[in-house]
């Protein structure tokens, strides 16, 4: 019985071992791993136990892989539904290898990141689309637009095609919005221009102010209506409007330094037959003048800057000859001197720069650049020459005034003195008491004063009876008293001037 029992056990063990080995080989094949190899030197019981234990581990690993595959497949399906892409190609009833599972996990991670990126892009695009629609006062029209505006990111298919369509929709809305902005800007300029020409009250402008800022559809429509209203009003007040436009034309003529010929070339300016066609001609001329001014703005502003600097320069030159400037305090003299020095440097530099710009302008325009009917450089040279002549005239006037003063001093006995220190009463300068070239006689002295220069012009003097002029030449014993007049001093002023200058020098050197 024991032998029989042992033989039966041995038979069961062999059967179990064979079955386990067979299943192990099948599982290893499914798991795509090397087949099971039995260790040597083990008893039958150990072999059976080892095979069975190994088989259980392999079956557990197979089950785990199938569970992982199922979970990954579900995630993949969800992501594919959201991203509208094809599912991962893998057999659902075949045990995947470890490499296949790793690749599957990488794909899931990549799809998840792509989903988040597309969702963020969808949210951003949706936000901008809604804002553009609000600015355009536009509601969703197509089913796609309604899906975008009304649905959230979870329900919206984030496919490449849909994202591309979203970008296209946003670009169309932005283009429409930009077009509205351009139209609104043009209408605003037209409204502003018509307001100025028609002299619309500020109260009416303030009531329309909202439409002058925003560019929504309703603002565009309101601007169109306002322009139409103002155009009709302009036609009813065409005379006043043309006068305003002519004022603008004249202003641009001044800013562009147009000559009289250039101004007279625009004949409609002088036409008294006020019609709508005449108004359009003035509008076209304003546009042309604005374009011309903007194109050469730097040159025109440079000429205006030179004019301003020149006026300041002349003003400072005038102040420099004003005697009252010495009574001013606060460093004004120093500031004005610095300003004059700066202008002496900056004006030639500016003229040189303008010369180069004018040469380019004349080449482009095919005509001369005139200021006050003169070529600008000739105009500048003329101003400098006039300034030089004026300075020379002022200098001659000062010399003439000084000469007349010397003449009066000689005629009426007023000595030209240089400043000297005060001396105590009764003191005299040694060696100079008797050296006066021209002395003033005072009452009580018997010695006559020397006449000096006037003795050479005795033939021009006429004796007069009477007493001597107070402070003038005294009478000498034995000689008649005389009085002098300006006409009797010299035959000509030029001769007199030469002699008086010499006499003045002598007087100043000998006068105490």
Tab-separated table of C-alpha atoms in Angstrom:
chain	number	residue	atom	x	y	z
A	1	UNK	CA	0.000	0.000	0.000
A	2	UNK	CA	2.822	2.365	0.780
A	3	UNK	CA	4.493	1.546	-2.493
A	4	UNK	CA	1.237	2.055	-4.359
A	5	UNK	CA	0.648	5.371	-2.568
A	6	UNK	CA	4.158	6.550	-3.352
A	7	UNK	CA	3.803	5.555	-7.000
A	8	UNK	CA	0.511	7.434	-7.262
A	9	UNK	CA	2.128	10.525	-5.671
A	10	UNK	CA	5.014	10.254	-8.057
A	11	UNK	CA	2.577	10.022	-10.956
A	12	UNK	CA	0.672	13.121	-9.775
A	13	UNK	CA	3.870	15.047	-9.297
A	14	UNK	CA	5.033	14.193	-12.808
A	15	UNK	CA	1.671	15.214	-14.210
A	16	UNK	CA	1.727	18.484	-12.258
A	17	UNK	CA	5.268	19.232	-13.326
A	18	UNK	CA	4.430	18.595	-16.958
A	19	UNK	CA	1.338	20.773	-16.750
A	20	UNK	CA	3.210	23.610	-15.028
A	21	UNK	CA	6.026	23.502	-17.533
A	22	UNK	CA	3.580	23.519	-20.371
A	23	UNK	CA	1.685	26.508	-18.960
A	24	UNK	CA	4.922	28.258	-18.065
A	25	UNK	CA	6.128	28.001	-21.628
A	26	UNK	CA	2.817	29.363	-22.881
A	27	UNK	CA	2.810	32.268	-20.416
A	28	UNK	CA	6.443	33.110	-21.129
A	29	UNK	CA	5.616	33.190	-24.790
A	30	UNK	CA	2.694	35.540	-24.138
A	31	UNK	CA	4.821	37.731	-21.907
A	32	UNK	CA	7.522	37.715	-24.577
A	33	UNK	CA	10.212	36.555	-22.174
A	34	UNK	CA	12.680	33.594	-22.409
A	35	UNK	CA	11.196	30.149	-21.625
A	36	UNK	CA	11.403	28.735	-18.113
A	37	UNK	CA	14.495	26.598	-17.323
A	38	UNK	CA	14.389	24.150	-14.420
A	39	UNK	CA	17.288	24.005	-12.010
A	40	UNK	CA	19.161	20.688	-11.736
A	41	UNK	CA	19.732	18.587	-8.621
A	42	UNK	CA	16.312	19.134	-7.130
A	43	UNK	CA	13.906	16.472	-5.914
A	44	UNK	CA	10.621	15.895	-7.635
A	45	UNK	CA	8.729	17.665	-4.868
A	46	UNK	CA	11.047	20.711	-5.153
A	47	UNK	CA	10.748	20.727	-8.929
A	48	UNK	CA	6.951	20.610	-8.758
A	49	UNK	CA	6.810	23.329	-6.128
A	50	UNK	CA	9.274	25.570	-8.016
A	51	UNK	CA	7.370	25.188	-11.283
A	52	UNK	CA	4.028	25.874	-9.650
A	53	UNK	CA	5.319	28.928	-7.812
A	54	UNK	CA	6.892	30.282	-10.988
A	55	UNK	CA	3.707	29.708	-12.917
A	56	UNK	CA	1.661	31.636	-10.387
A	57	UNK	CA	4.102	34.585	-10.635
A	58	UNK	CA	3.952	34.573	-14.424
A	59	UNK	CA	0.144	34.466	-14.391
A	60	UNK	CA	0.068	37.375	-11.963
A	61	UNK	CA	2.442	39.389	-14.181
A	62	UNK	CA	0.266	38.618	-17.198
A	63	UNK	CA	-2.813	39.822	-15.353
A	64	UNK	CA	-1.055	43.040	-14.291
A	65	UNK	CA	0.030	43.798	-17.841
A	66	UNK	CA	-3.508	43.264	-19.111
A	67	UNK	CA	-4.843	45.617	-16.432
A	68	UNK	CA	-2.253	48.269	-17.363
A	69	UNK	CA	-3.119	47.855	-21.016
A	70	UNK	CA	-6.816	48.309	-20.308
A	71	UNK	CA	-6.222	51.457	-18.231
A	72	UNK	CA	-3.911	52.955	-20.829
A	73	UNK	CA	-6.376	52.115	-23.562
A	74	UNK	CA	-9.141	53.969	-21.731
A	75	UNK	CA	-6.956	57.043	-21.248
A	76	UNK	CA	-5.894	56.909	-24.855
A	77	UNK	CA	-9.477	56.766	-25.992
A	78	UNK	CA	-10.460	59.807	-23.937
A	79	UNK	CA	-7.533	61.804	-25.235
A	80	UNK	CA	-8.227	60.748	-28.785
A	81	UNK	CA	-11.841	61.868	-28.422
A	82	UNK	CA	-10.768	65.298	-27.158
A	83	UNK	CA	-7.943	65.732	-29.641
A	84	UNK	CA	-9.812	64.040	-32.478
A	85	UNK	CA	-6.909	61.738	-33.275
A	86	UNK	CA	-6.554	58.009	-33.941
A	87	UNK	CA	-6.150	55.586	-31.004
A	88	UNK	CA	-2.911	53.785	-30.246
A	89	UNK	CA	-2.414	50.723	-32.426
A	90	UNK	CA	-2.214	47.731	-30.055
A	91	UNK	CA	-4.209	44.512	-29.737
A	92	UNK	CA	-6.427	44.700	-26.662
A	93	UNK	CA	-6.525	40.898	-26.072
A	94	UNK	CA	-2.817	40.240	-26.410
A	95	UNK	CA	-0.488	40.546	-23.476
A	96	UNK	CA	1.725	43.569	-24.236
A	97	UNK	CA	5.449	43.526	-23.719
A	98	UNK	CA	7.151	45.818	-21.271
A	99	UNK	CA	8.474	47.960	-24.140
A	100	UNK	CA	5.004	48.262	-25.600
A	101	UNK	CA	3.624	49.406	-22.268
A	102	UNK	CA	6.409	51.959	-21.891
A	103	UNK	CA	5.756	53.321	-25.352
A	104	UNK	CA	2.057	53.453	-24.587
A	105	UNK	CA	2.714	55.421	-21.398
A	106	UNK	CA	4.928	57.895	-23.274
A	107	UNK	CA	2.175	58.386	-25.840
A	108	UNK	CA	-0.385	59.049	-23.098
A	109	UNK	CA	1.922	61.615	-21.485
A	110	UNK	CA	2.488	63.297	-24.853
A	111	UNK	CA	-1.230	63.404	-25.643
A	112	UNK	CA	-1.986	64.806	-22.199
A	113	UNK	CA	0.545	67.616	-22.665
A	114	UNK	CA	-0.825	68.330	-26.148
A	115	UNK	CA	-4.338	68.409	-24.747
A	116	UNK	CA	-3.353	70.989	-22.118
A	117	UNK	CA	-1.535	73.096	-24.688
A	118	UNK	CA	-4.456	73.053	-27.094
A	119	UNK	CA	-6.908	73.756	-24.301
A	120	UNK	CA	-4.895	76.809	-23.208
A	121	UNK	CA	-4.712	77.947	-26.836
A	122	UNK	CA	-8.452	77.389	-27.210
A	123	UNK	CA	-9.202	79.444	-24.088
A	124	UNK	CA	-7.009	82.302	-25.338
A	125	UNK	CA	-8.492	82.239	-28.841
A	126	UNK	CA	-12.004	82.044	-27.467
A	127	UNK	CA	-11.395	85.044	-25.209
A	128	UNK	CA	-10.119	87.180	-28.095
A	129	UNK	CA	-12.933	86.016	-30.377
A	130	UNK	CA	-15.563	87.011	-27.821
A	131	UNK	CA	-13.917	90.418	-27.327
A	132	UNK	CA	-13.781	91.033	-31.075
A	133	UNK	CA	-17.421	90.059	-31.444
A	134	UNK	CA	-18.342	92.442	-28.651
A	135	UNK	CA	-16.392	95.274	-30.293
A	136	UNK	CA	-18.114	94.506	-33.586
A	137	UNK	CA	-21.519	94.109	-31.938
A	138	UNK	CA	-21.667	90.721	-33.645
A	139	UNK	CA	-23.381	87.519	-32.478
A	140	UNK	CA	-22.278	83.952	-33.348
A	141	UNK	CA	-23.796	83.052	-36.698
A	142	UNK	CA	-22.509	79.608	-37.690
A	143	UNK	CA	-22.672	76.382	-35.674
A	144	UNK	CA	-18.920	76.462	-35.318
A	145	UNK	CA	-19.020	79.987	-33.871
A	146	UNK	CA	-21.757	78.978	-31.463
A	147	UNK	CA	-19.693	75.946	-30.355
A	148	UNK	CA	-16.751	78.216	-29.721
A	149	UNK	CA	-18.631	80.884	-27.804
A	150	UNK	CA	-21.188	78.764	-25.940
A	151	UNK	CA	-19.304	75.540	-25.182
A	152	UNK	CA	-16.450	75.099	-22.753
A	153	UNK	CA	-13.087	73.556	-23.503
A	154	UNK	CA	-14.114	70.099	-22.303
A	155	UNK	CA	-16.900	69.741	-24.835
A	156	UNK	CA	-15.040	71.318	-27.727
A	157	UNK	CA	-12.985	69.082	-30.000
A	158	UNK	CA	-9.402	70.299	-29.813
A	159	UNK	CA	-8.324	68.961	-33.180
A	160	UNK	CA	-5.723	70.569	-35.387
A	161	UNK	CA	-8.443	71.496	-37.846
A	162	UNK	CA	-10.545	73.175	-35.171
A	163	UNK	CA	-7.602	75.111	-33.751
A	164	UNK	CA	-6.710	76.242	-37.264
A	165	UNK	CA	-10.330	77.273	-37.848
A	166	UNK	CA	-10.311	79.208	-34.588
A	167	UNK	CA	-7.202	81.113	-35.666
A	168	UNK	CA	-8.789	81.858	-39.023
A	169	UNK	CA	-11.988	83.091	-37.363
A	170	UNK	CA	-10.036	85.339	-34.995
A	171	UNK	CA	-7.971	86.725	-37.886
A	172	UNK	CA	-11.141	87.519	-39.821
A	173	UNK	CA	-12.675	89.258	-36.834
A	174	UNK	CA	-9.478	91.203	-36.173
A	175	UNK	CA	-9.300	92.245	-39.833
A	176	UNK	CA	-12.894	93.406	-39.666
A	177	UNK	CA	-12.180	95.221	-36.424
A	178	UNK	CA	-9.089	96.877	-37.932
A	179	UNK	CA	-11.103	97.901	-40.963
A	180	UNK	CA	-13.726	99.401	-38.661
A	181	UNK	CA	-10.953	101.204	-36.779
A	182	UNK	CA	-9.593	102.650	-40.012
A	183	UNK	CA	-13.049	103.748	-41.111
A	184	UNK	CA	-13.821	105.224	-37.703
A	185	UNK	CA	-10.513	107.110	-37.696
A	186	UNK	CA	-11.217	108.526	-41.148
A	187	UNK	CA	-14.755	109.500	-40.165
A	188	UNK	CA	-13.476	111.094	-36.933
A	189	UNK	CA	-11.013	113.239	-38.875
A	190	UNK	CA	-13.782	114.251	-41.243
A	191	UNK	CA	-16.123	115.036	-38.360
A	192	UNK	CA	-13.425	117.057	-36.578
A	193	UNK	CA	-12.649	118.984	-39.758
A	194	UNK	CA	-16.311	119.733	-40.392
A	195	UNK	CA	-16.818	120.751	-36.765
A	196	UNK	CA	-14.018	123.287	-37.116
A	197	UNK	CA	-15.249	124.617	-40.420
A	198	UNK	CA	-18.853	124.821	-39.333
A	199	UNK	CA	-17.844	126.105	-35.887
A	200	UNK	CA	-19.988	123.565	-34.086
A	201	UNK	CA	-20.466	124.389	-30.408
A	202	UNK	CA	-18.516	122.562	-27.726
A	203	UNK	CA	-21.758	121.361	-26.166
A	204	UNK	CA	-22.686	119.492	-29.342
A	205	UNK	CA	-19.199	118.036	-29.573
A	206	UNK	CA	-19.289	116.777	-25.996
A	207	UNK	CA	-22.619	115.059	-26.632
A	208	UNK	CA	-20.952	113.089	-29.437
A	209	UNK	CA	-17.685	112.424	-27.567
A	210	UNK	CA	-18.276	108.687	-26.950
A	211	UNK	CA	-18.257	107.965	-30.660
A	212	UNK	CA	-14.988	109.871	-31.055
A	213	UNK	CA	-13.145	107.314	-28.916
A	214	UNK	CA	-14.544	103.810	-29.458
A	215	UNK	CA	-14.667	101.937	-32.760
A	216	UNK	CA	-17.510	99.488	-32.333
A	217	UNK	CA	-20.089	98.909	-34.998
A	218	UNK	CA	-22.544	101.288	-33.409
A	219	UNK	CA	-19.826	103.956	-33.212
A	220	UNK	CA	-19.077	103.493	-36.902
A	221	UNK	CA	-22.732	103.858	-37.805
A	222	UNK	CA	-23.041	106.964	-35.619
A	223	UNK	CA	-19.994	108.521	-37.271
A	224	UNK	CA	-21.414	107.877	-40.722
A	225	UNK	CA	-24.649	109.585	-39.739
A	226	UNK	CA	-22.784	112.550	-38.240
A	227	UNK	CA	-20.646	113.039	-41.347
A	228	UNK	CA	-23.731	112.959	-43.542
A	229	UNK	CA	-25.454	115.525	-41.317
A	230	UNK	CA	-22.436	117.822	-41.326
A	231	UNK	CA	-22.025	117.543	-45.098
A	232	UNK	CA	-25.614	118.648	-45.556
A	233	UNK	CA	-25.058	121.492	-43.130
A	234	UNK	CA	-21.882	122.449	-44.998
A	235	UNK	CA	-23.761	122.789	-48.259
A	236	UNK	CA	-26.255	125.059	-46.564
A	237	UNK	CA	-23.405	127.214	-45.193
A	238	UNK	CA	-21.018	126.964	-48.126
A	239	UNK	CA	-19.878	130.592	-47.971
A	240	UNK	CA	-18.729	130.402	-44.358
A	241	UNK	CA	-17.081	127.020	-44.982
A	242	UNK	CA	-15.110	128.244	-47.989
A	243	UNK	CA	-13.918	131.260	-46.007
A	244	UNK	CA	-12.683	128.962	-43.244
A	245	UNK	CA	-10.920	126.724	-45.769
A	246	UNK	CA	-9.317	129.727	-47.407
A	247	UNK	CA	-7.986	130.717	-44.009
A	248	UNK	CA	-6.418	127.267	-43.719
A	249	UNK	CA	-4.970	127.565	-47.216
A	250	UNK	CA	-3.432	130.946	-46.375
A	251	UNK	CA	-1.993	129.477	-43.173
A	252	UNK	CA	-0.289	126.669	-45.096
A	253	UNK	CA	0.977	129.164	-47.645
A	254	UNK	CA	2.704	130.977	-44.819
A	255	UNK	CA	4.035	127.765	-43.260
A	256	UNK	CA	5.363	126.584	-46.638
A	257	UNK	CA	6.757	130.046	-47.542
A	258	UNK	CA	4.837	130.215	-50.817
A	259	UNK	CA	5.652	133.133	-53.081
A	260	UNK	CA	3.026	135.469	-54.517
A	261	UNK	CA	3.177	133.661	-57.871
A	262	UNK	CA	2.607	130.310	-56.183
A	263	UNK	CA	-0.359	131.684	-54.299
A	264	UNK	CA	-1.893	133.316	-57.335
A	265	UNK	CA	-1.555	130.048	-59.234
A	266	UNK	CA	-4.461	128.665	-57.184
A	267	UNK	CA	-7.189	130.570	-58.998
A	268	UNK	CA	-10.163	129.116	-57.076
A	269	UNK	CA	-8.927	131.035	-54.023
A	270	UNK	CA	-9.951	134.264	-55.745
A	271	UNK	CA	-13.177	132.966	-57.318
A	272	UNK	CA	-16.286	134.634	-55.901
A	273	UNK	CA	-18.724	132.161	-57.476
A	274	UNK	CA	-19.179	129.940	-54.403
A	275	UNK	CA	-20.317	126.497	-55.493
A	276	UNK	CA	-19.953	122.921	-54.333
A	277	UNK	CA	-17.311	122.316	-57.026
A	278	UNK	CA	-15.332	125.282	-55.742
A	279	UNK	CA	-15.499	123.805	-52.242
A	280	UNK	CA	-14.139	120.483	-53.504
A	281	UNK	CA	-11.261	122.298	-55.202
A	282	UNK	CA	-10.385	123.969	-51.910
A	283	UNK	CA	-10.572	120.626	-50.102
A	284	UNK	CA	-8.203	119.095	-52.638
A	285	UNK	CA	-5.820	122.042	-52.281
A	286	UNK	CA	-5.781	121.671	-48.498
A	287	UNK	CA	-4.888	117.989	-48.838
A	288	UNK	CA	-2.121	118.846	-51.292
A	289	UNK	CA	-0.703	121.553	-49.036
A	290	UNK	CA	-0.822	119.297	-45.967
A	291	UNK	CA	0.996	116.556	-47.845
A	292	UNK	CA	3.580	119.045	-49.123
A	293	UNK	CA	4.133	120.447	-45.631
A	294	UNK	CA	4.378	117.025	-43.971
A	295	UNK	CA	6.801	115.815	-46.648
A	296	UNK	CA	9.170	118.765	-46.093
A	297	UNK	CA	8.276	119.545	-42.491
A	298	UNK	CA	11.871	119.429	-41.270
A	299	UNK	CA	12.927	122.078	-43.799
A	300	UNK	CA	10.023	124.431	-43.065
A	301	UNK	CA	10.479	124.100	-39.318
A	302	UNK	CA	14.196	124.772	-39.764
A	303	UNK	CA	13.465	128.027	-41.605
A	304	UNK	CA	10.980	129.021	-38.900
A	305	UNK	CA	13.598	128.203	-36.276
A	306	UNK	CA	16.090	130.440	-38.067
A	307	UNK	CA	13.526	133.272	-38.160
A	308	UNK	CA	12.901	132.916	-34.418
A	309	UNK	CA	16.620	132.775	-33.629
A	310	UNK	CA	17.270	135.821	-35.819
A	311	UNK	CA	14.567	137.861	-34.065
A	312	UNK	CA	16.010	136.885	-30.698
A	313	UNK	CA	19.481	137.798	-31.929
A	314	UNK	CA	18.322	141.278	-33.009
A	315	UNK	CA	16.513	141.767	-29.716
A	316	UNK	CA	19.640	140.885	-27.756
A	317	UNK	CA	21.714	143.211	-29.934
A	318	UNK	CA	19.245	146.008	-29.227
A	319	UNK	CA	19.380	145.371	-25.493
A	320	UNK	CA	23.172	145.468	-25.589
A	321	UNK	CA	23.014	149.165	-26.595
A	322	UNK	CA	20.383	150.113	-24.035
A	323	UNK	CA	21.969	152.144	-21.143
A	324	UNK	CA	19.228	151.050	-18.754
A	325	UNK	CA	20.523	147.458	-18.892
A	326	UNK	CA	23.119	148.349	-16.231
A	327	UNK	CA	20.344	148.929	-13.703
A	328	UNK	CA	19.044	145.360	-14.046
A	329	UNK	CA	20.068	142.835	-11.476
A	330	UNK	CA	19.987	139.058	-11.269
A	331	UNK	CA	22.730	138.297	-13.784
A	332	UNK	CA	20.690	139.338	-16.865
A	333	UNK	CA	23.699	140.901	-18.577
A	334	UNK	CA	25.677	137.699	-18.280
A	335	UNK	CA	22.760	135.602	-19.518
A	336	UNK	CA	22.174	137.873	-22.504
A	337	UNK	CA	25.860	137.841	-23.379
A	338	UNK	CA	25.860	134.058	-23.288
A	339	UNK	CA	22.737	133.957	-25.461
A	340	UNK	CA	24.341	136.250	-28.024
A	341	UNK	CA	27.461	134.083	-28.103
A	342	UNK	CA	25.391	130.932	-28.546
A	343	UNK	CA	23.401	132.500	-31.380
A	344	UNK	CA	26.586	133.626	-33.109
A	345	UNK	CA	27.583	129.950	-33.204
A	346	UNK	CA	24.216	128.299	-33.852
A	347	UNK	CA	22.926	130.555	-36.637
A	348	UNK	CA	25.745	129.742	-39.134
A	349	UNK	CA	25.391	126.014	-38.359
A	350	UNK	CA	21.651	126.153	-38.939
A	351	UNK	CA	22.149	128.095	-42.174
A	352	UNK	CA	24.596	125.464	-43.413
A	353	UNK	CA	22.142	122.652	-42.619
A	354	UNK	CA	19.272	124.492	-44.310
A	355	UNK	CA	21.401	125.087	-47.373
A	356	UNK	CA	21.865	121.333	-47.889
A	357	UNK	CA	18.160	120.652	-47.332
A	358	UNK	CA	17.142	123.436	-49.720
A	359	UNK	CA	19.395	122.044	-52.457
A	360	UNK	CA	17.623	118.687	-52.155
A	361	UNK	CA	14.228	120.407	-52.095
A	362	UNK	CA	14.990	122.444	-55.223
A	363	UNK	CA	16.141	119.340	-57.077
A	364	UNK	CA	12.956	117.497	-56.168
A	365	UNK	CA	10.590	120.401	-56.852
A	366	UNK	CA	12.380	121.776	-59.901
A	367	UNK	CA	12.080	125.372	-58.665
A	368	UNK	CA	13.760	127.788	-56.297
A	369	UNK	CA	12.964	127.864	-52.583
A	370	UNK	CA	11.862	131.425	-51.862
A	371	UNK	CA	11.288	133.315	-48.634
A	372	UNK	CA	9.759	136.776	-49.001
A	373	UNK	CA	10.220	136.589	-52.793
A	374	UNK	CA	13.938	135.822	-52.424
A	375	UNK	CA	16.034	132.700	-52.485
A	376	UNK	CA	16.476	131.784	-48.861
A	377	UNK	CA	20.258	132.040	-48.818
A	378	UNK	CA	20.087	135.464	-50.474
A	379	UNK	CA	17.419	136.396	-47.951
A	380	UNK	CA	19.709	135.366	-45.087
A	381	UNK	CA	22.679	137.236	-46.541
A	382	UNK	CA	20.476	140.294	-46.971
A	383	UNK	CA	19.412	140.206	-43.348
A	384	UNK	CA	23.021	139.957	-42.208
A	385	UNK	CA	23.982	142.824	-44.519
A	386	UNK	CA	21.127	145.006	-43.226
A	387	UNK	CA	22.248	144.232	-39.695
A	388	UNK	CA	25.809	145.230	-40.550
A	389	UNK	CA	24.640	148.487	-42.152
A	390	UNK	CA	22.464	149.273	-39.153
A	391	UNK	CA	25.373	148.665	-36.789
A	392	UNK	CA	27.557	150.951	-38.930
A	393	UNK	CA	24.844	153.636	-38.950
A	394	UNK	CA	24.548	153.483	-35.175
A	395	UNK	CA	28.315	153.767	-34.900
A	396	UNK	CA	28.348	156.872	-37.147
A	397	UNK	CA	25.516	158.394	-35.131
A	398	UNK	CA	27.481	157.890	-31.933
A	399	UNK	CA	30.567	159.486	-33.498
A	400	UNK	CA	28.482	162.387	-34.805
A	401	UNK	CA	26.889	162.883	-31.414
A	402	UNK	CA	30.274	162.842	-29.772
A	403	UNK	CA	31.625	165.329	-32.288
A	404	UNK	CA	28.674	167.654	-31.731
A	405	UNK	CA	29.250	167.454	-28.004
A	406	UNK	CA	32.887	168.408	-28.491
A	407	UNK	CA	31.772	171.278	-30.744
A	408	UNK	CA	29.426	172.555	-28.078
A	409	UNK	CA	32.165	172.258	-25.472
A	410	UNK	CA	34.473	174.311	-27.637
A	411	UNK	CA	31.838	176.929	-28.446
A	412	UNK	CA	30.390	177.417	-24.987
A	413	UNK	CA	33.446	176.752	-22.893
A	414	UNK	CA	32.437	173.490	-21.314
A	415	UNK	CA	35.662	171.550	-20.915
A	416	UNK	CA	35.736	167.843	-21.633
A	417	UNK	CA	37.180	166.304	-18.516
A	418	UNK	CA	38.245	162.838	-17.663
A	419	UNK	CA	37.383	161.427	-14.271
A	420	UNK	CA	39.957	162.377	-11.637
A	421	UNK	CA	40.372	162.105	-7.940
A	422	UNK	CA	39.113	164.975	-5.828
A	423	UNK	CA	41.759	167.321	-4.483
A	424	UNK	CA	41.620	169.533	-1.420
A	425	UNK	CA	40.607	173.134	-2.078
A	426	UNK	CA	43.445	175.391	-3.091
A	427	UNK	CA	45.765	172.616	-4.321
A	428	UNK	CA	46.978	172.440	-7.892
A	429	UNK	CA	48.870	169.999	-9.958
A	430	UNK	CA	52.536	171.020	-10.258
A	431	UNK	CA	53.624	171.957	-13.713
A	432	UNK	CA	50.136	172.139	-15.160
A	433	UNK	CA	48.796	175.437	-13.976
A	434	UNK	CA	49.817	177.336	-17.096
A	435	UNK	CA	49.568	174.473	-19.632
A	436	UNK	CA	45.863	174.536	-20.481
A	437	UNK	CA	45.330	174.603	-24.205
A	438	UNK	CA	41.842	176.017	-23.675
A	439	UNK	CA	41.102	177.939	-20.466
A	440	UNK	CA	37.898	179.339	-19.062
A	441	UNK	CA	38.149	182.921	-17.851
A	442	UNK	CA	36.432	183.710	-14.596
A	443	UNK	CA	35.441	187.160	-13.351
A	444	UNK	CA	38.206	189.110	-11.656
A	445	UNK	CA	41.081	187.784	-13.726
A	446	UNK	CA	42.841	190.257	-15.982
A	447	UNK	CA	44.912	187.783	-17.954
A	448	UNK	CA	43.119	186.682	-21.134
A	449	UNK	CA	42.610	182.991	-21.900
A	450	UNK	CA	44.455	181.503	-24.818
A	451	UNK	CA	42.161	180.739	-27.680
A	452	UNK	CA	44.243	177.958	-29.234
A	453	UNK	CA	42.390	176.304	-32.056
A	454	UNK	CA	39.878	179.138	-32.546
A	455	UNK	CA	42.635	181.599	-33.329
A	456	UNK	CA	43.159	179.756	-36.595
A	457	UNK	CA	39.548	180.500	-37.546
A	458	UNK	CA	39.443	184.230	-36.786
A	459	UNK	CA	38.251	184.977	-40.252
A	460	UNK	CA	35.011	183.090	-39.511
A	461	UNK	CA	34.236	184.998	-36.312
A	462	UNK	CA	31.964	188.044	-36.227
A	463	UNK	CA	32.339	190.543	-33.333
A	464	UNK	CA	29.282	191.239	-31.296
A	465	UNK	CA	28.716	193.887	-28.705
A	466	UNK	CA	27.570	193.085	-25.233
A	467	UNK	CA	28.798	191.065	-22.341
A	468	UNK	CA	30.470	187.693	-22.584
A	469	UNK	CA	28.416	184.551	-22.251
A	470	UNK	CA	28.556	183.150	-18.758
A	471	UNK	CA	30.997	180.293	-18.674
A	472	UNK	CA	32.268	181.176	-22.176
A	473	UNK	CA	35.234	183.109	-23.555
A	474	UNK	CA	36.121	186.268	-21.620
A	475	UNK	CA	36.949	189.679	-23.186
A	476	UNK	CA	40.605	190.743	-23.397
A	477	UNK	CA	41.673	194.335	-22.908
A	478	UNK	CA	41.909	196.080	-26.178
A	479	UNK	CA	39.903	193.491	-28.040
A	480	UNK	CA	36.202	193.529	-28.686
A	481	UNK	CA	34.020	190.919	-27.066
A	482	UNK	CA	32.637	188.237	-29.385
A	483	UNK	CA	30.160	185.357	-29.387
A	484	UNK	CA	30.582	182.147	-31.415
A	485	UNK	CA	27.982	180.136	-33.328
A	486	UNK	CA	28.263	176.518	-34.726
A	487	UNK	CA	28.269	177.784	-38.299
A	488	UNK	CA	31.213	180.062	-37.691
A	489	UNK	CA	33.629	177.527	-36.305
A	490	UNK	CA	34.710	175.883	-39.583
A	491	UNK	CA	33.843	176.208	-43.215
A	492	UNK	CA	32.771	172.558	-43.424
A	493	UNK	CA	31.878	169.983	-40.851
A	494	UNK	CA	34.582	167.585	-42.027
A	495	UNK	CA	37.256	170.202	-41.405
A	496	UNK	CA	35.733	171.043	-38.078
A	497	UNK	CA	35.563	167.413	-37.022
A	498	UNK	CA	39.250	166.856	-37.738
A	499	UNK	CA	40.225	169.918	-35.728
A	500	UNK	CA	37.823	169.302	-32.847
A	501	UNK	CA	39.069	165.750	-32.383
A	502	UNK	CA	42.624	167.046	-32.076
A	503	UNK	CA	41.483	169.800	-29.721
A	504	UNK	CA	39.524	167.368	-27.594
A	505	UNK	CA	42.595	165.181	-27.226
A	506	UNK	CA	44.606	168.149	-26.073
A	507	UNK	CA	41.911	169.259	-23.638
A	508	UNK	CA	41.555	165.834	-22.074
A	509	UNK	CA	45.282	165.469	-21.613
A	510	UNK	CA	45.650	168.892	-19.976
A	511	UNK	CA	42.441	169.236	-18.001
A	512	UNK	CA	42.563	168.529	-14.283
